[in-house]
mmCIF file with all atom_site columns, C-alpha atoms and ligand atoms in Angstrom:
data_model
loop_
_atom_site.group_PDB
_atom_site.id
_atom_site.type_symbol
_atom_site.label_atom_id
_atom_site.label_alt_id
_atom_site.label_comp_id
_atom_site.label_asym_id
_atom_site.label_entity_id
_atom_site.label_seq_id
_atom_site.pdbx_PDB_ins_code
_atom_site.Cartn_x
_atom_site.Cartn_y
_atom_site.Cartn_z
_atom_site.occupancy
_atom_site.B_iso_or_equiv
_atom_site.pdbx_formal_charge
_atom_site.auth_seq_id
_atom_site.auth_comp_id
_atom_site.auth_asym_id
_atom_site.auth_atom_id
_atom_site.pdbx_PDB_model_num
ATOM   1   C  CA  . UNK A 1 1   ? -0.181  0.087   0.176  1.00 0.00 ? 1   UNK A CA  1
ATOM   2   C  CA  . UNK A 1 2   ? 1.235   3.069   -1.026 1.00 0.00 ? 2   UNK A CA  1
ATOM   3   C  CA  . UNK A 1 3   ? 0.497   6.543   0.188  1.00 0.00 ? 3   UNK A CA  1
ATOM   4   C  CA  . UNK A 1 4   ? -2.310  8.282   -2.310 1.00 0.00 ? 4   UNK A CA  1
ATOM   5   C  CA  . UNK A 1 5   ? -2.438  11.638  -3.333 1.00 0.00 ? 5   UNK A CA  1
ATOM   6   C  CA  . UNK A 1 6   ? -6.344  12.855  -4.033 1.00 0.00 ? 6   UNK A CA  1
ATOM   7   C  CA  . UNK A 1 7   ? -6.530  16.668  -5.173 1.00 0.00 ? 7   UNK A CA  1
ATOM   8   C  CA  . UNK A 1 8   ? -4.492  18.805  -2.816 1.00 0.00 ? 8   UNK A CA  1
ATOM   9   C  CA  . UNK A 1 9   ? -4.452  16.083  0.051  1.00 0.00 ? 9   UNK A CA  1
ATOM   10  C  CA  . UNK A 1 10  ? -2.231  13.018  0.343  1.00 0.00 ? 10  UNK A CA  1
ATOM   11  C  CA  . UNK A 1 11  ? -3.163  9.953   2.334  1.00 0.00 ? 11  UNK A CA  1
ATOM   12  C  CA  . UNK A 1 12  ? -1.583  7.265   4.007  1.00 0.00 ? 12  UNK A CA  1
ATOM   13  C  CA  . UNK A 1 13  ? -2.378  3.711   4.423  1.00 0.00 ? 13  UNK A CA  1
ATOM   14  C  CA  . UNK A 1 14  ? -4.529  2.649   7.606  1.00 0.00 ? 14  UNK A CA  1
ATOM   15  C  CA  . UNK A 1 15  ? -6.713  -0.433  7.151  1.00 0.00 ? 15  UNK A CA  1
ATOM   16  C  CA  . UNK A 1 16  ? -5.763  -3.323  4.623  1.00 0.00 ? 16  UNK A CA  1
ATOM   17  C  CA  . UNK A 1 17  ? -8.721  -5.248  2.731  1.00 0.00 ? 17  UNK A CA  1
ATOM   18  C  CA  . UNK A 1 18  ? -7.444  -8.385  4.692  1.00 0.00 ? 18  UNK A CA  1
ATOM   19  C  CA  . UNK A 1 19  ? -8.626  -6.759  7.609  1.00 0.00 ? 19  UNK A CA  1
ATOM   20  C  CA  . UNK A 1 20  ? -11.480 -5.045  6.193  1.00 0.00 ? 20  UNK A CA  1
ATOM   21  C  CA  . UNK A 1 21  ? -13.193 -8.378  5.060  1.00 0.00 ? 21  UNK A CA  1
ATOM   22  C  CA  . UNK A 1 22  ? -12.498 -10.488 7.989  1.00 0.00 ? 22  UNK A CA  1
ATOM   23  C  CA  . UNK A 1 23  ? -14.315 -7.427  9.903  1.00 0.00 ? 23  UNK A CA  1
ATOM   24  C  CA  . UNK A 1 24  ? -17.159 -7.921  7.215  1.00 0.00 ? 24  UNK A CA  1
ATOM   25  C  CA  . UNK A 1 25  ? -17.409 -11.483 7.380  1.00 0.00 ? 25  UNK A CA  1
ATOM   26  C  CA  . UNK A 1 26  ? -17.725 -11.446 11.248 1.00 0.00 ? 26  UNK A CA  1
ATOM   27  C  CA  . UNK A 1 27  ? -20.818 -8.804  10.922 1.00 0.00 ? 27  UNK A CA  1
ATOM   28  C  CA  . UNK A 1 28  ? -22.288 -11.000 8.215  1.00 0.00 ? 28  UNK A CA  1
ATOM   29  C  CA  . UNK A 1 29  ? -22.117 -14.093 10.815 1.00 0.00 ? 29  UNK A CA  1
ATOM   30  C  CA  . UNK A 1 30  ? -23.818 -11.723 13.367 1.00 0.00 ? 30  UNK A CA  1
ATOM   31  C  CA  . UNK A 1 31  ? -27.080 -10.864 11.176 1.00 0.00 ? 31  UNK A CA  1
ATOM   32  C  CA  . UNK A 1 32  ? -26.994 -14.003 9.716  1.00 0.00 ? 32  UNK A CA  1
ATOM   33  C  CA  . UNK A 1 33  ? -27.691 -15.345 13.666 1.00 0.00 ? 33  UNK A CA  1
ATOM   34  C  CA  . UNK A 1 34  ? -29.758 -12.334 14.637 1.00 0.00 ? 34  UNK A CA  1
ATOM   35  C  CA  . UNK A 1 35  ? -32.613 -11.389 11.148 1.00 0.00 ? 35  UNK A CA  1
ATOM   36  C  CA  . UNK A 1 36  ? -32.985 -15.382 9.970  1.00 0.00 ? 36  UNK A CA  1
ATOM   37  C  CA  . UNK A 1 37  ? -36.338 -15.046 10.710 1.00 0.00 ? 37  UNK A CA  1
ATOM   38  C  CA  . UNK A 1 38  ? -37.741 -11.615 9.570  1.00 0.00 ? 38  UNK A CA  1
ATOM   39  C  CA  . UNK A 1 39  ? -36.882 -11.685 5.995  1.00 0.00 ? 39  UNK A CA  1
ATOM   40  C  CA  . UNK A 1 40  ? -34.851 -8.345  6.221  1.00 0.00 ? 40  UNK A CA  1
ATOM   41  C  CA  . UNK A 1 41  ? -35.197 -5.643  3.643  1.00 0.00 ? 41  UNK A CA  1
ATOM   42  C  CA  . UNK A 1 42  ? -31.199 -4.336  3.314  1.00 0.00 ? 42  UNK A CA  1
ATOM   43  C  CA  . UNK A 1 43  ? -31.455 -0.482  2.292  1.00 0.00 ? 43  UNK A CA  1
ATOM   44  C  CA  . UNK A 1 44  ? -27.853 0.407   0.732  1.00 0.00 ? 44  UNK A CA  1
ATOM   45  C  CA  . UNK A 1 45  ? -27.349 4.157   1.122  1.00 0.00 ? 45  UNK A CA  1
ATOM   46  C  CA  . UNK A 1 46  ? -25.579 5.417   -1.858 1.00 0.00 ? 46  UNK A CA  1
ATOM   47  C  CA  . UNK A 1 47  ? -23.037 6.013   -3.269 1.00 0.00 ? 47  UNK A CA  1
ATOM   48  C  CA  . UNK A 1 48  ? -20.699 5.530   -0.274 1.00 0.00 ? 48  UNK A CA  1
ATOM   49  C  CA  . UNK A 1 49  ? -22.092 2.179   0.734  1.00 0.00 ? 49  UNK A CA  1
ATOM   50  C  CA  . UNK A 1 50  ? -21.583 0.059   -2.515 1.00 0.00 ? 50  UNK A CA  1
ATOM   51  C  CA  . UNK A 1 51  ? -18.677 -1.718  -2.116 1.00 0.00 ? 51  UNK A CA  1
ATOM   52  C  CA  . UNK A 1 52  ? -19.223 -2.582  1.414  1.00 0.00 ? 52  UNK A CA  1
ATOM   53  C  CA  . UNK A 1 53  ? -22.516 -3.772  0.740  1.00 0.00 ? 53  UNK A CA  1
ATOM   54  C  CA  . UNK A 1 54  ? -21.416 -5.985  -2.136 1.00 0.00 ? 54  UNK A CA  1
ATOM   55  C  CA  . UNK A 1 55  ? -18.850 -7.825  0.558  1.00 0.00 ? 55  UNK A CA  1
ATOM   56  C  CA  . UNK A 1 56  ? -21.459 -8.346  3.748  1.00 0.00 ? 56  UNK A CA  1
ATOM   57  C  CA  . UNK A 1 57  ? -24.510 -9.115  1.368  1.00 0.00 ? 57  UNK A CA  1
ATOM   58  C  CA  . UNK A 1 58  ? -22.194 -11.864 -0.141 1.00 0.00 ? 58  UNK A CA  1
ATOM   59  C  CA  . UNK A 1 59  ? -21.838 -13.228 2.997  1.00 0.00 ? 59  UNK A CA  1
ATOM   60  C  CA  . UNK A 1 60  ? -25.512 -12.732 4.396  1.00 0.00 ? 60  UNK A CA  1
ATOM   61  C  CA  . UNK A 1 61  ? -26.591 -16.385 3.807  1.00 0.00 ? 61  UNK A CA  1
ATOM   62  C  CA  . UNK A 1 62  ? -30.460 -15.629 5.412  1.00 0.00 ? 62  UNK A CA  1
ATOM   63  C  CA  . UNK A 1 63  ? -33.702 -14.705 2.918  1.00 0.00 ? 63  UNK A CA  1
ATOM   64  C  CA  . UNK A 1 64  ? -33.581 -11.241 2.079  1.00 0.00 ? 64  UNK A CA  1
ATOM   65  C  CA  . UNK A 1 65  ? -34.412 -7.929  -0.684 1.00 0.00 ? 65  UNK A CA  1
ATOM   66  C  CA  . UNK A 1 66  ? -31.978 -5.437  -1.329 1.00 0.00 ? 66  UNK A CA  1
ATOM   67  C  CA  . UNK A 1 67  ? -32.492 -2.005  -2.578 1.00 0.00 ? 67  UNK A CA  1
ATOM   68  C  CA  . UNK A 1 68  ? -30.504 1.205   -3.218 1.00 0.00 ? 68  UNK A CA  1
ATOM   69  C  CA  . UNK A 1 69  ? -31.286 4.675   -2.098 1.00 0.00 ? 69  UNK A CA  1
ATOM   70  C  CA  . UNK A 1 70  ? -30.515 7.946   -2.201 1.00 0.00 ? 70  UNK A CA  1
ATOM   71  C  CA  . UNK A 1 71  ? -30.487 10.926  0.539  1.00 0.00 ? 71  UNK A CA  1
ATOM   72  C  CA  . UNK A 1 72  ? -31.279 13.948  -1.859 1.00 0.00 ? 72  UNK A CA  1
ATOM   73  C  CA  . UNK A 1 73  ? -31.534 17.485  1.043  1.00 0.00 ? 73  UNK A CA  1
ATOM   74  C  CA  . UNK A 1 74  ? -32.500 20.911  -0.789 1.00 0.00 ? 74  UNK A CA  1
ATOM   75  C  CA  . UNK A 1 75  ? -33.809 23.770  0.918  1.00 0.00 ? 75  UNK A CA  1
ATOM   76  C  CA  . UNK A 1 76  ? -37.733 24.047  1.725  1.00 0.00 ? 76  UNK A CA  1
ATOM   77  C  CA  . UNK A 1 77  ? -39.223 27.280  2.257  1.00 0.00 ? 77  UNK A CA  1
ATOM   78  C  CA  . UNK A 1 78  ? -38.453 29.329  4.680  1.00 0.00 ? 78  UNK A CA  1
ATOM   79  C  CA  . UNK A 1 79  ? -40.382 27.849  7.054  1.00 0.00 ? 79  UNK A CA  1
ATOM   80  C  CA  . UNK A 1 80  ? -39.239 24.211  6.975  1.00 0.00 ? 80  UNK A CA  1
ATOM   81  C  CA  . UNK A 1 81  ? -35.494 24.872  6.197  1.00 0.00 ? 81  UNK A CA  1
ATOM   82  C  CA  . UNK A 1 82  ? -33.425 21.821  4.967  1.00 0.00 ? 82  UNK A CA  1
ATOM   83  C  CA  . UNK A 1 83  ? -35.484 19.128  3.884  1.00 0.00 ? 83  UNK A CA  1
ATOM   84  C  CA  . UNK A 1 84  ? -34.525 15.500  3.565  1.00 0.00 ? 84  UNK A CA  1
ATOM   85  C  CA  . UNK A 1 85  ? -35.873 13.302  1.012  1.00 0.00 ? 85  UNK A CA  1
ATOM   86  C  CA  . UNK A 1 86  ? -35.247 9.518   0.397  1.00 0.00 ? 86  UNK A CA  1
ATOM   87  C  CA  . UNK A 1 87  ? -35.304 8.632   -3.503 1.00 0.00 ? 87  UNK A CA  1
ATOM   88  C  CA  . UNK A 1 88  ? -35.134 5.485   -5.072 1.00 0.00 ? 88  UNK A CA  1
ATOM   89  C  CA  . UNK A 1 89  ? -37.072 3.189   -2.827 1.00 0.00 ? 89  UNK A CA  1
ATOM   90  C  CA  . UNK A 1 90  ? -39.883 1.266   -4.654 1.00 0.00 ? 90  UNK A CA  1
ATOM   91  C  CA  . UNK A 1 91  ? -40.478 -1.624  -1.948 1.00 0.00 ? 91  UNK A CA  1
ATOM   92  C  CA  . UNK A 1 92  ? -43.547 -1.402  0.413  1.00 0.00 ? 92  UNK A CA  1
ATOM   93  C  CA  . UNK A 1 93  ? -41.815 -1.258  3.401  1.00 0.00 ? 93  UNK A CA  1
ATOM   94  C  CA  . UNK A 1 94  ? -44.615 -1.008  6.044  1.00 0.00 ? 94  UNK A CA  1
ATOM   95  C  CA  . UNK A 1 95  ? -44.094 -3.701  9.027  1.00 0.00 ? 95  UNK A CA  1
ATOM   96  C  CA  . UNK A 1 96  ? -40.768 -4.850  7.659  1.00 0.00 ? 96  UNK A CA  1
ATOM   97  C  CA  . UNK A 1 97  ? -37.518 -5.152  9.063  1.00 0.00 ? 97  UNK A CA  1
ATOM   98  C  CA  . UNK A 1 98  ? -35.034 -2.620  7.097  1.00 0.00 ? 98  UNK A CA  1
ATOM   99  C  CA  . UNK A 1 99  ? -31.548 -2.976  7.308  1.00 0.00 ? 99  UNK A CA  1
ATOM   100 C  CA  . UNK A 1 100 ? -29.554 0.330   6.885  1.00 0.00 ? 100 UNK A CA  1
ATOM   101 C  CA  . UNK A 1 101 ? -26.561 -0.362  5.558  1.00 0.00 ? 101 UNK A CA  1
ATOM   102 C  CA  . UNK A 1 102 ? -23.705 2.610   5.683  1.00 0.00 ? 102 UNK A CA  1
ATOM   103 C  CA  . UNK A 1 103 ? -20.100 3.156   4.850  1.00 0.00 ? 103 UNK A CA  1
ATOM   104 C  CA  . UNK A 1 104 ? -19.812 5.420   7.948  1.00 0.00 ? 104 UNK A CA  1
ATOM   105 C  CA  . UNK A 1 105 ? -21.698 7.142   10.300 1.00 0.00 ? 105 UNK A CA  1
ATOM   106 C  CA  . UNK A 1 106 ? -20.113 10.390  12.089 1.00 0.00 ? 106 UNK A CA  1
ATOM   107 C  CA  . UNK A 1 107 ? -21.974 12.785  13.649 1.00 0.00 ? 107 UNK A CA  1
ATOM   108 C  CA  . UNK A 1 108 ? -25.309 10.864  12.860 1.00 0.00 ? 108 UNK A CA  1
ATOM   109 C  CA  . UNK A 1 109 ? -26.971 13.566  11.353 1.00 0.00 ? 109 UNK A CA  1
ATOM   110 C  CA  . UNK A 1 110 ? -27.481 11.801  8.278  1.00 0.00 ? 110 UNK A CA  1
ATOM   111 C  CA  . UNK A 1 111 ? -28.520 8.054   9.753  1.00 0.00 ? 111 UNK A CA  1
ATOM   112 C  CA  . UNK A 1 112 ? -30.932 10.276  12.132 1.00 0.00 ? 112 UNK A CA  1
ATOM   113 C  CA  . UNK A 1 113 ? -32.952 12.049  9.093  1.00 0.00 ? 113 UNK A CA  1
ATOM   114 C  CA  . UNK A 1 114 ? -33.035 8.542   8.051  1.00 0.00 ? 114 UNK A CA  1
ATOM   115 C  CA  . UNK A 1 115 ? -33.989 6.692   10.799 1.00 0.00 ? 115 UNK A CA  1
ATOM   116 C  CA  . UNK A 1 116 ? -37.270 9.192   10.649 1.00 0.00 ? 116 UNK A CA  1
ATOM   117 C  CA  . UNK A 1 117 ? -38.513 9.066   7.312  1.00 0.00 ? 117 UNK A CA  1
ATOM   118 C  CA  . UNK A 1 118 ? -38.169 5.546   7.639  1.00 0.00 ? 118 UNK A CA  1
ATOM   119 C  CA  . UNK A 1 119 ? -40.041 5.555   10.490 1.00 0.00 ? 119 UNK A CA  1
ATOM   120 C  CA  . UNK A 1 120 ? -42.641 7.792   9.031  1.00 0.00 ? 120 UNK A CA  1
ATOM   121 C  CA  . UNK A 1 121 ? -43.364 4.615   6.921  1.00 0.00 ? 121 UNK A CA  1
ATOM   122 C  CA  . UNK A 1 122 ? -44.070 2.348   9.668  1.00 0.00 ? 122 UNK A CA  1
ATOM   123 C  CA  . UNK A 1 123 ? -41.475 -0.225  9.413  1.00 0.00 ? 123 UNK A CA  1
ATOM   124 C  CA  . UNK A 1 124 ? -41.126 -3.149  11.930 1.00 0.00 ? 124 UNK A CA  1
ATOM   125 C  CA  . UNK A 1 125 ? -37.956 -2.151  13.026 1.00 0.00 ? 125 UNK A CA  1
ATOM   126 C  CA  . UNK A 1 126 ? -35.135 -0.057  11.918 1.00 0.00 ? 126 UNK A CA  1
ATOM   127 C  CA  . UNK A 1 127 ? -31.578 -1.918  12.191 1.00 0.00 ? 127 UNK A CA  1
ATOM   128 C  CA  . UNK A 1 128 ? -28.117 -0.390  11.121 1.00 0.00 ? 128 UNK A CA  1
ATOM   129 C  CA  . UNK A 1 129 ? -25.304 -1.921  10.259 1.00 0.00 ? 129 UNK A CA  1
ATOM   130 C  CA  . UNK A 1 130 ? -22.415 0.403   9.394  1.00 0.00 ? 130 UNK A CA  1
ATOM   131 C  CA  . UNK A 1 131 ? -18.741 -0.443  8.202  1.00 0.00 ? 131 UNK A CA  1
ATOM   132 C  CA  . UNK A 1 132 ? -17.347 2.456   10.214 1.00 0.00 ? 132 UNK A CA  1
ATOM   133 C  CA  . UNK A 1 133 ? -17.784 4.479   13.257 1.00 0.00 ? 133 UNK A CA  1
ATOM   134 C  CA  . UNK A 1 134 ? -16.814 7.535   14.578 1.00 0.00 ? 134 UNK A CA  1
ATOM   135 C  CA  . UNK A 1 135 ? -17.398 7.389   18.347 1.00 0.00 ? 135 UNK A CA  1
ATOM   136 C  CA  . UNK A 1 136 ? -15.986 10.810  19.418 1.00 0.00 ? 136 UNK A CA  1
ATOM   137 C  CA  . UNK A 1 137 ? -18.160 12.482  16.571 1.00 0.00 ? 137 UNK A CA  1
ATOM   138 C  CA  . UNK A 1 138 ? -21.508 10.133  17.198 1.00 0.00 ? 138 UNK A CA  1
ATOM   139 C  CA  . UNK A 1 139 ? -23.787 12.535  18.883 1.00 0.00 ? 139 UNK A CA  1
ATOM   140 C  CA  . UNK A 1 140 ? -27.176 10.669  18.587 1.00 0.00 ? 140 UNK A CA  1
ATOM   141 C  CA  . UNK A 1 141 ? -29.270 8.323   20.403 1.00 0.00 ? 141 UNK A CA  1
ATOM   142 C  CA  . UNK A 1 142 ? -30.180 5.753   17.207 1.00 0.00 ? 142 UNK A CA  1
ATOM   143 C  CA  . UNK A 1 143 ? -28.605 2.879   18.153 1.00 0.00 ? 143 UNK A CA  1
ATOM   144 C  CA  . UNK A 1 144 ? -26.111 1.271   15.970 1.00 0.00 ? 144 UNK A CA  1
ATOM   145 C  CA  . UNK A 1 145 ? -26.189 -2.164  15.608 1.00 0.00 ? 145 UNK A CA  1
ATOM   146 C  CA  . UNK A 1 146 ? -23.573 -3.366  13.618 1.00 0.00 ? 146 UNK A CA  1
ATOM   147 C  CA  . UNK A 1 147 ? -20.372 -1.926  13.329 1.00 0.00 ? 147 UNK A CA  1
ATOM   148 C  CA  . UNK A 1 148 ? -17.031 -3.158  11.129 1.00 0.00 ? 148 UNK A CA  1
ATOM   149 C  CA  . UNK A 1 149 ? -15.098 -0.562  12.849 1.00 0.00 ? 149 UNK A CA  1
ATOM   150 C  CA  . UNK A 1 150 ? -14.519 2.311   14.996 1.00 0.00 ? 150 UNK A CA  1
ATOM   151 C  CA  . UNK A 1 151 ? -12.317 5.135   14.375 1.00 0.00 ? 151 UNK A CA  1
ATOM   152 C  CA  . UNK A 1 152 ? -10.772 8.130   15.675 1.00 0.00 ? 152 UNK A CA  1
ATOM   153 C  CA  . UNK A 1 153 ? -12.152 11.406  14.623 1.00 0.00 ? 153 UNK A CA  1
ATOM   154 C  CA  . UNK A 1 154 ? -9.886  11.381  11.409 1.00 0.00 ? 154 UNK A CA  1
ATOM   155 C  CA  . UNK A 1 155 ? -10.700 11.848  7.546  1.00 0.00 ? 155 UNK A CA  1
ATOM   156 C  CA  . UNK A 1 156 ? -10.417 8.661   5.322  1.00 0.00 ? 156 UNK A CA  1
ATOM   157 C  CA  . UNK A 1 157 ? -10.878 7.600   2.076  1.00 0.00 ? 157 UNK A CA  1
ATOM   158 C  CA  . UNK A 1 158 ? -11.242 4.375   0.267  1.00 0.00 ? 158 UNK A CA  1
ATOM   159 C  CA  . UNK A 1 159 ? -13.492 1.328   0.164  1.00 0.00 ? 159 UNK A CA  1
ATOM   160 C  CA  . UNK A 1 160 ? -16.179 3.455   -1.106 1.00 0.00 ? 160 UNK A CA  1
ATOM   161 C  CA  . UNK A 1 161 ? -15.614 6.817   1.131  1.00 0.00 ? 161 UNK A CA  1
ATOM   162 C  CA  . UNK A 1 162 ? -14.848 9.717   -0.946 1.00 0.00 ? 162 UNK A CA  1
ATOM   163 C  CA  . UNK A 1 163 ? -12.418 12.742  -1.099 1.00 0.00 ? 163 UNK A CA  1
ATOM   164 C  CA  . UNK A 1 164 ? -14.779 15.767  -3.133 1.00 0.00 ? 164 UNK A CA  1
ATOM   165 C  CA  . UNK A 1 165 ? -15.838 12.406  -4.886 1.00 0.00 ? 165 UNK A CA  1
ATOM   166 C  CA  . UNK A 1 166 ? -12.512 10.657  -5.863 1.00 0.00 ? 166 UNK A CA  1
ATOM   167 C  CA  . UNK A 1 167 ? -10.988 7.398   -4.221 1.00 0.00 ? 167 UNK A CA  1
ATOM   168 C  CA  . UNK A 1 168 ? -13.759 5.538   -3.698 1.00 0.00 ? 168 UNK A CA  1
ATOM   169 C  CA  . UNK A 1 169 ? -12.611 2.778   -5.786 1.00 0.00 ? 169 UNK A CA  1
ATOM   170 C  CA  . UNK A 1 170 ? -9.865  1.720   -3.640 1.00 0.00 ? 170 UNK A CA  1
ATOM   171 C  CA  . UNK A 1 171 ? -10.205 -1.453  -1.937 1.00 0.00 ? 171 UNK A CA  1
ATOM   172 C  CA  . UNK A 1 172 ? -7.705  -0.398  1.404  1.00 0.00 ? 172 UNK A CA  1
ATOM   173 C  CA  . UNK A 1 173 ? -8.785  2.284   3.736  1.00 0.00 ? 173 UNK A CA  1
ATOM   174 C  CA  . UNK A 1 174 ? -6.842  5.368   3.727  1.00 0.00 ? 174 UNK A CA  1
ATOM   175 C  CA  . UNK A 1 175 ? -6.507  8.217   6.540  1.00 0.00 ? 175 UNK A CA  1
ATOM   176 C  CA  . UNK A 1 176 ? -5.326  11.883  6.278  1.00 0.00 ? 176 UNK A CA  1
ATOM   177 C  CA  . UNK A 1 177 ? -1.655  12.591  6.506  1.00 0.00 ? 177 UNK A CA  1
ATOM   178 C  CA  . UNK A 1 178 ? -1.158  14.142  9.530  1.00 0.00 ? 178 UNK A CA  1
ATOM   179 C  CA  . UNK A 1 179 ? 1.586   16.808  8.868  1.00 0.00 ? 179 UNK A CA  1
HETATM 180 P  P1  . IMP B 2 .   ? -22.470 12.261  9.230  1.00 0.00 ? 201 IMP B P1  1
HETATM 181 O  O1  . IMP B 2 .   ? -22.170 13.253  10.264 1.00 0.00 ? 201 IMP B O1  1
HETATM 182 O  O2  . IMP B 2 .   ? -22.843 10.387  10.572 1.00 0.00 ? 201 IMP B O2  1
HETATM 183 O  O3  . IMP B 2 .   ? -24.319 12.762  8.859  1.00 0.00 ? 201 IMP B O3  1
HETATM 184 O  O4  . IMP B 2 .   ? -22.148 11.701  7.932  1.00 0.00 ? 201 IMP B O4  1
HETATM 185 C  C1  . IMP B 2 .   ? -22.507 12.247  6.544  1.00 0.00 ? 201 IMP B C1  1
HETATM 186 C  C2  . IMP B 2 .   ? -21.348 11.644  5.666  1.00 0.00 ? 201 IMP B C2  1
HETATM 187 O  O5  . IMP B 2 .   ? -20.529 12.456  5.793  1.00 0.00 ? 201 IMP B O5  1
HETATM 188 C  C3  . IMP B 2 .   ? -21.430 10.111  5.540  1.00 0.00 ? 201 IMP B C3  1
HETATM 189 O  O6  . IMP B 2 .   ? -22.097 9.756   5.200  1.00 0.00 ? 201 IMP B O6  1
HETATM 190 C  C4  . IMP B 2 .   ? -20.122 10.270  4.431  1.00 0.00 ? 201 IMP B C4  1
HETATM 191 O  O7  . IMP B 2 .   ? -20.215 10.400  2.973  1.00 0.00 ? 201 IMP B O7  1
HETATM 192 C  C5  . IMP B 2 .   ? -19.641 11.521  4.954  1.00 0.00 ? 201 IMP B C5  1
HETATM 193 N  N1  . IMP B 2 .   ? -18.293 11.384  5.928  1.00 0.00 ? 201 IMP B N1  1
HETATM 194 C  C6  . IMP B 2 .   ? -17.999 11.329  7.208  1.00 0.00 ? 201 IMP B C6  1
HETATM 195 N  N2  . IMP B 2 .   ? -16.617 11.077  7.148  1.00 0.00 ? 201 IMP B N2  1
HETATM 196 C  C7  . IMP B 2 .   ? -16.247 10.586  6.475  1.00 0.00 ? 201 IMP B C7  1
HETATM 197 C  C8  . IMP B 2 .   ? -14.623 10.543  6.159  1.00 0.00 ? 201 IMP B C8  1
HETATM 198 O  O8  . IMP B 2 .   ? -13.908 10.458  7.164  1.00 0.00 ? 201 IMP B O8  1
HETATM 199 N  N3  . IMP B 2 .   ? -14.164 10.150  4.968  1.00 0.00 ? 201 IMP B N3  1
HETATM 200 C  C9  . IMP B 2 .   ? -15.201 10.465  3.718  1.00 0.00 ? 201 IMP B C9  1
HETATM 201 N  N4  . IMP B 2 .   ? -16.626 10.484  4.343  1.00 0.00 ? 201 IMP B N4  1
HETATM 202 C  C10 . IMP B 2 .   ? -16.831 10.880  5.228  1.00 0.00 ? 201 IMP B C10 1
HETATM 203 MG MG1 . MG  B 3 .   ? -22.627 7.769   3.658  1.00 0.00 ? 202 MG  B MG1 1
#
């Protein structure tokens, strides 16, 4: 693993592909055990989660469905402020166990917004599976049920995560170089 430069920033190797896949397998094992009878719908939050979701779901062996969503934020009227909308969902999710698949949970703002949107659709239960969690940054109360790895409050790229659109295709995770 070499240093990589994306635009104006340099990143150094942080988590190897082997370590990533090992922790993804452990997570899949837990999910297989916990949700075997729930016929869960995995909701993969694009763009960042595509690579994690592919690896995770290859190891998930219980009956399930998989769908992909995007969150779009726009400024509503002055009274509503920023509105977040969930796009891409075509499945009926009322009464179902939904597993949100995230690449990273940082402050938890994104997760909270999504959780509110799903709750409005009367799902049976929401489970959250994230590859990375930054515990020092996480300020919300929503339970994060499955965590691949906890990391400090540093900026990382690779394995789906980007810096200004770049770096998503790298199979290892890199961290911003400390100067
Ligand atoms: P939130 O703060 O939990 O709402 O996270 C918002 C979004 O910020 C995530 O879904 C990621 O797209 C992005 N993000 C947070 N931390 C990182 C990071 O270290 N690298 C790349 N993207 C990040
Ligand atoms: Mg994301």
